[in-house]
Amino acid sequence: MEKPFAITLDVGSSLANHTGSWRTERPVYVDRLPPCNHACPAGENIQGWLYYAESGDYLRAWKSLVENNPLPAIMGRVCYHPCETGCNRAQLDQPVNIHAVERFLGDEAIRRGWQFTPGTPTGKRVLVVGSGPSGLSAAYQLARFGHQVIIYEAGPAAGGMMRFGIPKYRLPREVLDAEIARITDMGVSIHLNTHVDDLARVMQEEKFDAVFLAVGAHVAKRAYIPAGDAAKILDALAVLRSVEAGEPPLLGRRVLVYGGGNTALDVARTAKRLGATETLIVYRRNREKMPAHDSEVQEALEEGIQFKWLSTIKKATDTTFTVEKMRLDEKGFPQPTGEFETIEGDSLVLALGQDVDLSFLERVDGLEIVDGVVKVSARMMTGHAGVFAGGDMVPAERTVTVAVGHGKKAARNIDAYLRSDVYNGPTKHELAAFDKLNTWYYSDAPLTVQPLLDAARRESTFDEVVKGLDENNALFEARRCLSCGNCFECDNCYGVCPDNAVLKLGAGKRFEFNYDYCKGCGMCAAECPCGAIEMVPETI
Amino acid sequence: MPFEQIKFYQTGTFTVGNRLLDISDRAVQSDTKRSNALNSGHRACRGCGEALGARYAVDAAMRAANKNLIAVNATGCLEVFSTPYPETSWQVAWMHSLFGNASAVAAGVAAAMKAKGRKEVRVIAQGGDGGTADIGMGCLSGMFERNDDVLYICYDNEAYMNTGVQRSGTTPAAARTATTPSVGPEPGNTFGQGKSLPLIAMAHHIPYVATASVANLHDLEYKVEKATVIHGARYIHVHVPCPLGWGSEPHDTIKVARAAVESGLFPLFEAEFGDVTAHTPIRRPQPVEDYLKLQKRFAHLFRPVRDEIRLAAIQSIADRNIQRFGLLEEVTR
Amino acid sequence: MFKQIEGSRAVAETVALCRPQVICAYPITPQTHIVEALGEMVKSGELAGCEFVNVESEFGALSVAIGASAAGARSYTATASQGLLFMAEAVYNASGLGLPIVMTIGNRAIGAPINIWNDHSDSMSMRDAGWIQLFAETNQEAADLHIQAFRLAEELSCPVMVCMDGFILTHAYDRIDLATQEQVDGWLPPYEPQQVLDPADPVSIGAMVGPDAFAEVRYLAHHKQLRALERIPVLSREFFKTFGRNSGGLLRTYHTDGAETVVVALGSVNGTIQEAVDELRADGVSIGSISICSYRPFPLADVQAALADAKRVVVLEKSLAVGLGGMLATDVQMAIQSRQRRVYTVIAGLGGRAITKVSLMDLFRQARRDALESVTFLDLNWDAITRQLARETAVRRSGPIAENILKDLGELSSRIA
């Protein structure tokens, strides 16, 4: 077309005008640390594996998950999910049901027989003492590095507290066995009934290149309760072990459980299933101060477990127990009131906490023991070079997830140690706080509640109480994730720029700003749902 | 737009795109092959709602028309910032008419297409609120009455922005403009009866009338695409914030537009042949104050003292819209 | 083919032969018969491939034509007087953009006071807008000029106004030799636009041009009119070859060779002038006349040449530059500015007042005696004027002028001597 001068213009001529020169600030894409990742003691990249789960790519999601935690089916059942406590979605409607999705992925992996891949052999040999969550986690990570791992397990079966502390109705044994088997299938060998009495001798004789200690805390604490000869007093761990071994103790019809931790609840609910018509948990403080997880308290209440708060047990006979009422002082500590009460009961189970059996470490020099646990450095190493430790036997919160996290961290440090190197983790990004999100863009989608076993069956059997989600629900839950702080390619920035200054690079490749034309208006940052864009001042 | 069942889309149809959504369900704007009818390099202000609205609308029209589109543009911000010699940011066949005759010139283009048997070519006319409601009213009404085959899209930023923020027929009550300054006993624009272009369009019983906002992209695209393939006179009224004229932050443009919709001050609805046929429900109701507070042109309603009477009057405008268009009613299939 | 036909109808049928694709119509006396006839032809199917749009104002009319032309369609409209003013913005827009629209002006006076009869004030108001302005002397020429107009407009990408005197030509029945469709098809090719709105080849038409390029754009428009000066005579000759009639061209002279006094005028009054010239020449008076057809572009060189021997020039125009004198006269003076001679401006026929042969002969005799003022108003009622001026000096609120004068005259709007 022969166009008249100046009046008629060719398409595309405005691209000569680089309006980017107008800017006083520019947008940049950032990655921020989502609160779920931040909170996970096992260091899982939760947002990362949810991302894959959202599109139904469960294998990839599972693979991403097990980078950091080899026990998702277990974790999804027993972890207290601090990720959900930190989840930003809680400030919108309810947190994402992360543990349910994790469980779904774990169960899916078991169902489909997905396996781990060991690393190329390095020739190094590492001893792991204890096959609980910490030991298994470390063994798994070490095997991935290619090291040969030998686990010495004192008990008749592997699993530690997962088997001997957590009842079946919370963690079915098929699940536990399957996830342990997947680790041994990598070439990790577990020597059962192998109690290490003297670590120093084992180290000297068997010449391991490094050691990871994860013996846990299996010694029940005791309290002084004057009791008659016929009074039946047992400790919780022993009860649970007997049940596991298939030889449940006779607890009678009315069972008292003394203590306020998760073990107290576990043993109380177990007692109910063993036939106790009344199970009463006696605790010296109140529900608010109780260390047990509230979800477990709730489940216990639903099962008819009764609670006697602010009480201590002073005396026991074969049919009665004397209880003193307590009150909390201004500091929250229980104080005796001098008022007593007598309760009828057939047995008393003590669940007053656990100690670590440190006897096997007596001849190992350099170790620092404080408050009954072994101190370790930031690299999970004890005072003795080459000896690392984790789980309930080191100073930390005592949960399966924390233990798994220790195992992973220790394994990484052990691997570096074996190469005469030092392990430095990646630097963490800024936290993706809720105020950085634009939550308008998320669909209204309330939490999917996991179905529960009905009451009658809960009381009489050890069937799993909390059911998993089916695929539809798991997908729905995964998709409730806000993807805090990390681009999930919603195209908002690409769509909302009035100057068409955002380039879309393709599926999986995110976006790029065209700074030739970006005027720095900031609309992209304001409309990014997950807060993955930040405005920074231009340098003039 | 029709109600969408909440499927588990994570962000549903609120974001521009969504990697989990079927491509055909995503907005035109999420497509890398979108026309970019209004490309980079234009001279609109930072955060200009009209630049965004124009690209949204014309890209959608281009898709619906299979790129067989001719655009006629009235004098105003959109025309001036997009075609200063020697640069044009339009990538579609485009013509600048005069101030008040975009609808008539577009009618001429449509007549030419009809005479030439080019049935597939769709014609759109674009104008601001000044060029449509005031100086353009005569030609617009003529185009409606003749049912010319033109889709007229009005970008309403509620004043003559290009000439320096003077009041127009759509300037809302109490708003400060250069010709309704916030001084004297009745600061800002007077409380008149208002001039609703969509209702005027409906009074002509034309095949399709709709309102839309840059805050709801999917709704806007749906309406533009629907309108583009209808034959006869069609009118779409798009609400576009102007950070400069409204005194809002450039990055708040979508937020302000959304507040207008969610408070009820800018109702989203469709009408056919003079009757309202559908509305887009308010998702999260807001008081009008949340909208007014974002803009300096309403600052005199809050400082030095709160003007309760006028605030209440504005709220009642919103309430009336909510009632009239049923904006809080759920839409069921 | 000869037909006894109203001028407007002749124009309509000729325009129809030019295969217009979009016609827009807004009613205003005295052009309505043209568009009504065209509308009927479209509706009946006689004129096919054409869209007839009934617009809501003249501004709408030219706007529709602009849109249609920019989209590549041959477009046509017609107007007069107030209507032309109402579309003024669009008139400048069409020429500025270079759109080859053809528009008939049924020349009519502009109010206030409102007046529906013929003078040239409407075309004159737009004379510098950049359109080509061709004046028809007769109904035959009016019809023929439209064929030339489309070709000229499309060749140069410049809009053309064909001006014909309202009522005198538009409503007069005359014997017209109408062209045939084959003749027109052979002479006027289909419209090939210089620029066009085409989705397949998008451009932006109508950019904002600033100080850096505006002057150049305007010069190019000026240059277009200069090119028109060359093309108009050529097209007129080519028209003669196909249609066998003389019409168009820049100007026509009548007995100007050796004439001492030459009268210059636009449009239909030339007929009366020529009759007066005939009678005076029979009396031995040395007098001739020039009928200018192409008023814009104004044929400076041709006018200068035609007036080369004249001792005095009488410019008779139906237009008034208020407070100054004539408009056509000013252009004529510019043509002959290098030669010093007397130019007498005569303002006549304003608002449709008849220009009679008797008055003209009297006027020309006065001119020959150089007894004319530099600016003369032909056949003005000086009594009425004197009385009104007296009224105004006596009383501040003397009332509307037109009404007063009409009362004086006893409600007669034209006087035939």
Short mmCIF file of C-alpha atoms in Angstrom, two decimals, chain B residues 60-329:
data_model
loop_
_atom_site.label_atom_id
_atom_site.label_comp_id
_atom_site.label_asym_id
_atom_site.label_seq_id
_atom_site.Cartn_x
_atom_site.Cartn_y
_atom_site.Cartn_z
CA ALA B 60 -10.58 -10.75 22.32
CA ALA B 61 -12.38 -9.25 19.33
CA MET B 62 -9.52 -10.29 17.06
CA ARG B 63 -9.76 -13.86 18.25
CA ALA B 64 -13.51 -13.98 17.84
CA ALA B 65 -13.28 -12.35 14.42
CA ASN B 66 -10.45 -14.59 13.31
CA LYS B 67 -8.36 -11.47 12.83
CA ASN B 68 -10.85 -9.99 10.38
CA LEU B 69 -11.20 -6.76 12.26
CA ILE B 70 -11.20 -3.05 11.53
CA ALA B 71 -11.06 -0.57 14.38
CA VAL B 72 -12.18 3.07 14.33
CA ASN B 73 -11.04 5.24 17.22
CA ALA B 74 -12.33 8.57 18.46
CA THR B 75 -10.02 11.37 19.54
CA GLY B 76 -8.91 10.95 23.14
CA CYS B 77 -6.24 9.43 25.30
CA LEU B 78 -6.29 6.08 23.56
CA GLU B 79 -5.87 7.60 20.13
CA VAL B 80 -3.30 10.17 21.14
CA PHE B 81 -1.01 7.93 23.13
CA SER B 82 -1.12 5.20 20.57
CA THR B 83 -0.43 7.06 17.31
CA PRO B 84 1.95 9.97 17.65
CA TYR B 85 3.74 10.27 14.32
CA PRO B 86 5.97 8.42 13.49
CA GLU B 87 4.96 5.66 15.90
CA THR B 88 1.82 3.60 16.07
CA SER B 89 1.32 0.84 18.59
CA TRP B 90 -1.71 -0.64 16.84
CA GLN B 91 -1.19 -3.95 15.14
CA VAL B 92 -4.69 -4.07 13.64
CA ALA B 93 -6.29 -2.13 10.78
CA TRP B 94 -7.09 1.10 12.59
CA MET B 95 -8.36 4.55 11.84
CA HIS B 96 -8.64 7.71 13.84
CA SER B 97 -11.98 9.38 13.18
CA LEU B 98 -12.79 12.70 14.87
CA PHE B 99 -13.93 13.30 18.41
CA GLY B 100 -17.66 12.75 18.14
CA ASN B 101 -18.06 10.51 15.14
CA ALA B 102 -16.34 7.20 15.79
CA SER B 103 -19.69 5.46 15.64
CA ALA B 104 -20.60 7.10 12.31
CA VAL B 105 -17.24 6.45 10.71
CA ALA B 106 -17.44 2.85 11.88
CA ALA B 107 -20.91 2.65 10.40
CA GLY B 108 -19.40 3.79 7.13
CA VAL B 109 -16.75 1.10 7.31
CA ALA B 110 -19.42 -1.48 8.03
CA ALA B 111 -21.49 -0.24 5.09
CA ALA B 112 -18.45 -0.52 2.85
CA MET B 113 -17.83 -4.08 3.99
CA LYS B 114 -21.44 -4.94 3.33
CA ALA B 115 -21.37 -3.35 -0.11
CA LYS B 116 -18.26 -5.32 -0.94
CA GLY B 117 -19.75 -8.57 0.32
CA ARG B 118 -17.04 -8.93 2.99
CA LYS B 119 -19.33 -10.54 5.54
CA GLU B 120 -16.49 -11.91 7.66
CA VAL B 121 -15.01 -8.53 8.52
CA ARG B 122 -16.09 -7.20 11.93
CA VAL B 123 -15.99 -3.50 12.73
CA ILE B 124 -15.40 -1.99 16.14
CA ALA B 125 -15.59 1.64 17.19
CA GLN B 126 -13.72 2.81 20.27
CA GLY B 127 -14.12 5.96 22.25
CA GLY B 128 -13.71 7.39 25.71
CA ASP B 129 -16.55 8.52 27.91
CA GLY B 130 -16.32 12.11 26.61
CA GLY B 131 -16.37 11.08 22.97
CA THR B 132 -19.28 8.73 23.59
CA ALA B 133 -21.57 10.26 26.17
CA ASP B 134 -21.21 13.92 25.32
CA ILE B 135 -19.98 14.98 21.91
CA GLY B 136 -20.57 11.58 20.40
CA MET B 137 -24.10 11.05 21.59
CA GLY B 138 -25.79 12.12 18.37
CA CYS B 139 -23.84 9.85 16.08
CA LEU B 140 -24.00 7.02 18.62
CA SER B 141 -27.75 7.20 18.84
CA GLY B 142 -28.00 7.27 15.06
CA MET B 143 -25.83 4.17 14.78
CA PHE B 144 -27.96 2.37 17.36
CA GLU B 145 -31.22 3.37 15.73
CA ARG B 146 -30.09 2.15 12.34
CA ASN B 147 -28.77 -1.05 13.92
CA ASP B 148 -25.51 -0.60 11.99
CA ASP B 149 -23.23 -3.62 12.19
CA VAL B 150 -20.78 -2.04 14.59
CA LEU B 151 -19.56 -3.01 18.05
CA TYR B 152 -19.00 0.19 19.99
CA ILE B 153 -16.66 -0.11 22.95
CA CYS B 154 -16.55 2.81 25.36
CA TYR B 155 -13.61 3.05 27.77
CA ASP B 156 -14.99 5.00 30.68
CA ASN B 157 -12.43 6.71 32.87
CA GLU B 158 -15.07 9.19 33.94
CA ALA B 159 -13.61 12.47 32.65
CA TYR B 160 -11.86 14.09 29.71
CA MET B 161 -8.47 12.84 30.71
CA ASN B 162 -6.44 13.64 27.64
CA THR B 163 -7.14 17.35 27.87
CA GLY B 164 -6.34 17.53 31.56
CA VAL B 165 -9.04 15.81 33.60
CA GLN B 166 -12.18 17.82 32.92
CA ARG B 167 -15.61 16.65 33.86
CA SER B 168 -17.66 14.64 31.37
CA GLY B 169 -21.19 13.32 31.31
CA THR B 170 -20.10 10.19 33.14
CA THR B 171 -18.05 11.83 35.89
CA PRO B 172 -19.47 10.38 39.12
CA ALA B 173 -20.98 12.45 41.87
CA ALA B 174 -18.53 14.19 44.20
CA ALA B 175 -15.50 13.48 42.04
CA ARG B 176 -12.90 16.19 41.73
CA THR B 177 -11.95 17.21 38.20
CA ALA B 178 -10.35 20.32 36.77
CA THR B 179 -13.77 21.77 36.02
CA THR B 180 -15.40 20.47 39.22
CA PRO B 181 -12.67 21.31 41.70
CA SER B 182 -12.91 20.29 45.34
CA VAL B 183 -13.45 23.79 46.70
CA GLY B 184 -16.40 25.71 48.00
CA PRO B 185 -19.48 24.45 49.81
CA GLU B 186 -20.06 21.57 47.41
CA PRO B 187 -16.61 20.31 46.43
CA GLY B 188 -16.25 18.02 43.46
CA ASN B 189 -18.87 17.07 40.92
CA THR B 190 -22.51 17.78 41.72
CA PHE B 191 -24.97 15.04 42.43
CA GLY B 192 -26.92 14.93 39.19
CA GLN B 193 -29.03 12.16 37.79
CA GLY B 194 -26.03 10.58 36.14
CA LYS B 195 -25.86 9.48 32.51
CA SER B 196 -25.90 5.76 32.04
CA LEU B 197 -24.69 4.92 28.57
CA PRO B 198 -25.56 1.25 28.90
CA LEU B 199 -29.14 2.14 29.77
CA ILE B 200 -29.30 4.60 26.90
CA ALA B 201 -28.04 1.85 24.61
CA MET B 202 -30.65 -0.50 26.00
CA ALA B 203 -33.35 2.08 25.32
CA HIS B 204 -32.50 1.69 21.64
CA HIS B 205 -33.26 -2.04 21.94
CA ILE B 206 -30.08 -3.02 20.16
CA PRO B 207 -29.13 -6.70 20.04
CA TYR B 208 -26.47 -6.60 22.75
CA VAL B 209 -25.35 -4.29 25.53
CA ALA B 210 -22.90 -5.16 28.28
CA THR B 211 -20.75 -3.58 30.96
CA ALA B 212 -17.29 -4.85 31.79
CA SER B 213 -14.29 -4.00 33.91
CA VAL B 214 -10.53 -4.47 33.60
CA ALA B 215 -10.75 -6.14 36.99
CA ASN B 216 -12.59 -9.11 35.56
CA LEU B 217 -10.74 -10.21 32.49
CA HIS B 218 -12.63 -13.41 31.81
CA ASP B 219 -15.93 -11.63 32.03
CA LEU B 220 -14.72 -8.88 29.69
CA GLU B 221 -13.36 -11.32 27.14
CA TYR B 222 -16.50 -13.40 27.24
CA LYS B 223 -18.63 -10.37 26.52
CA VAL B 224 -16.40 -8.99 23.76
CA GLU B 225 -16.15 -12.36 22.04
CA LYS B 226 -19.87 -12.87 22.30
CA ALA B 227 -20.57 -9.40 20.94
CA THR B 228 -18.09 -9.63 18.09
CA VAL B 229 -19.97 -12.38 16.28
CA ILE B 230 -23.40 -10.80 16.65
CA HIS B 231 -24.62 -8.74 13.69
CA GLY B 232 -26.22 -5.39 14.34
CA ALA B 233 -25.50 -2.57 16.74
CA ARG B 234 -23.72 -3.63 19.94
CA TYR B 235 -22.38 -1.66 22.84
CA ILE B 236 -19.91 -2.54 25.58
CA HIS B 237 -19.07 -0.13 28.37
CA VAL B 238 -15.72 -0.84 30.02
CA HIS B 239 -14.73 0.73 33.30
CA VAL B 240 -11.07 1.74 33.22
CA PRO B 241 -9.32 3.51 36.08
CA CYS B 242 -7.01 6.40 35.29
CA PRO B 243 -4.28 6.71 37.95
CA LEU B 244 -3.49 10.25 36.92
CA GLY B 245 -7.02 11.58 36.79
CA TRP B 246 -8.36 9.59 39.72
CA GLY B 247 -5.35 10.13 41.93
CA SER B 248 -4.80 6.45 42.54
CA GLU B 249 -1.53 4.55 42.60
CA PRO B 250 -0.45 3.18 39.23
CA HIS B 251 -0.09 -0.30 40.67
CA ASP B 252 -3.60 -0.14 42.14
CA THR B 253 -5.43 0.08 38.83
CA ILE B 254 -6.91 -3.42 39.00
CA LYS B 255 -7.57 -3.11 42.70
CA VAL B 256 -9.52 0.12 42.19
CA ALA B 257 -11.49 -1.32 39.30
CA ARG B 258 -12.31 -4.37 41.40
CA ALA B 259 -13.47 -2.23 44.30
CA ALA B 260 -15.84 -0.40 41.97
CA VAL B 261 -17.36 -3.70 40.91
CA GLU B 262 -17.43 -5.31 44.34
CA SER B 263 -19.05 -2.29 45.96
CA GLY B 264 -21.80 -2.23 43.39
CA LEU B 265 -20.90 1.18 41.99
CA PHE B 266 -20.07 -0.39 38.66
CA PRO B 267 -22.52 -3.20 38.00
CA LEU B 268 -21.57 -5.94 35.54
CA PHE B 269 -24.48 -7.06 33.43
CA GLU B 270 -25.64 -7.95 29.94
CA ALA B 271 -28.75 -6.95 28.07
CA GLU B 272 -30.32 -8.00 24.81
CA PHE B 273 -32.87 -6.01 22.88
CA GLY B 274 -33.44 -3.73 25.81
CA ASP B 275 -33.84 -6.25 28.64
CA VAL B 276 -31.24 -7.23 31.20
CA THR B 277 -30.44 -10.90 30.61
CA ALA B 278 -27.55 -11.66 32.94
CA HIS B 279 -25.38 -10.22 35.65
CA THR B 280 -22.03 -11.11 37.14
CA PRO B 281 -22.52 -11.45 40.90
CA ILE B 282 -20.41 -9.60 43.37
CA ARG B 283 -17.95 -12.05 44.87
CA ARG B 284 -16.86 -10.26 48.04
CA PRO B 285 -19.09 -7.25 48.84
CA GLN B 286 -17.31 -4.09 49.90
CA PRO B 287 -18.59 -0.73 51.16
CA VAL B 288 -18.13 2.12 48.69
CA GLU B 289 -15.63 3.70 51.05
CA ASP B 290 -13.10 1.01 50.25
CA TYR B 291 -13.26 2.17 46.67
CA LEU B 292 -13.37 5.90 47.34
CA LYS B 293 -10.45 5.86 49.73
CA LEU B 294 -8.09 4.61 47.04
CA GLN B 295 -8.51 7.77 44.97
CA LYS B 296 -7.44 11.31 45.67
CA ARG B 297 -10.29 12.66 43.59
CA PHE B 298 -12.55 11.71 46.50
CA ALA B 299 -10.16 12.80 49.23
CA HIS B 300 -12.34 15.75 50.18
CA LEU B 301 -15.02 13.33 51.35
CA PHE B 302 -12.73 12.20 54.14
CA ARG B 303 -10.58 15.17 54.99
CA PRO B 304 -10.64 17.50 56.85
CA VAL B 305 -13.87 15.89 58.10
CA ARG B 306 -15.88 12.93 56.85
CA ASP B 307 -18.76 14.03 54.67
CA GLU B 308 -21.25 11.49 55.98
CA ILE B 309 -24.14 12.77 53.94
CA ARG B 310 -22.42 12.48 50.60
CA LEU B 311 -20.79 9.21 51.51
CA ALA B 312 -24.20 7.85 52.34
CA ALA B 313 -25.54 9.19 49.07
CA ILE B 314 -22.82 7.39 47.14
CA GLN B 315 -23.49 4.23 49.10
CA SER B 316 -27.13 4.46 48.15
CA ILE B 317 -26.18 4.66 44.47
CA ALA B 318 -24.30 1.41 44.91
CA ASP B 319 -27.15 -0.14 46.87
CA ARG B 320 -29.58 0.80 44.17
CA ASN B 321 -27.41 -0.89 41.55
CA ILE B 322 -27.18 -4.00 43.68
CA GLN B 323 -30.90 -4.14 44.00
CA ARG B 324 -31.68 -3.25 40.42
CA PHE B 325 -29.34 -5.78 38.86
CA GLY B 326 -29.51 -8.40 41.57
CA LEU B 327 -25.76 -8.26 42.07
CA LEU B 328 -25.78 -10.29 45.25
CA GLU B 329 -27.91 -13.02 43.81
#
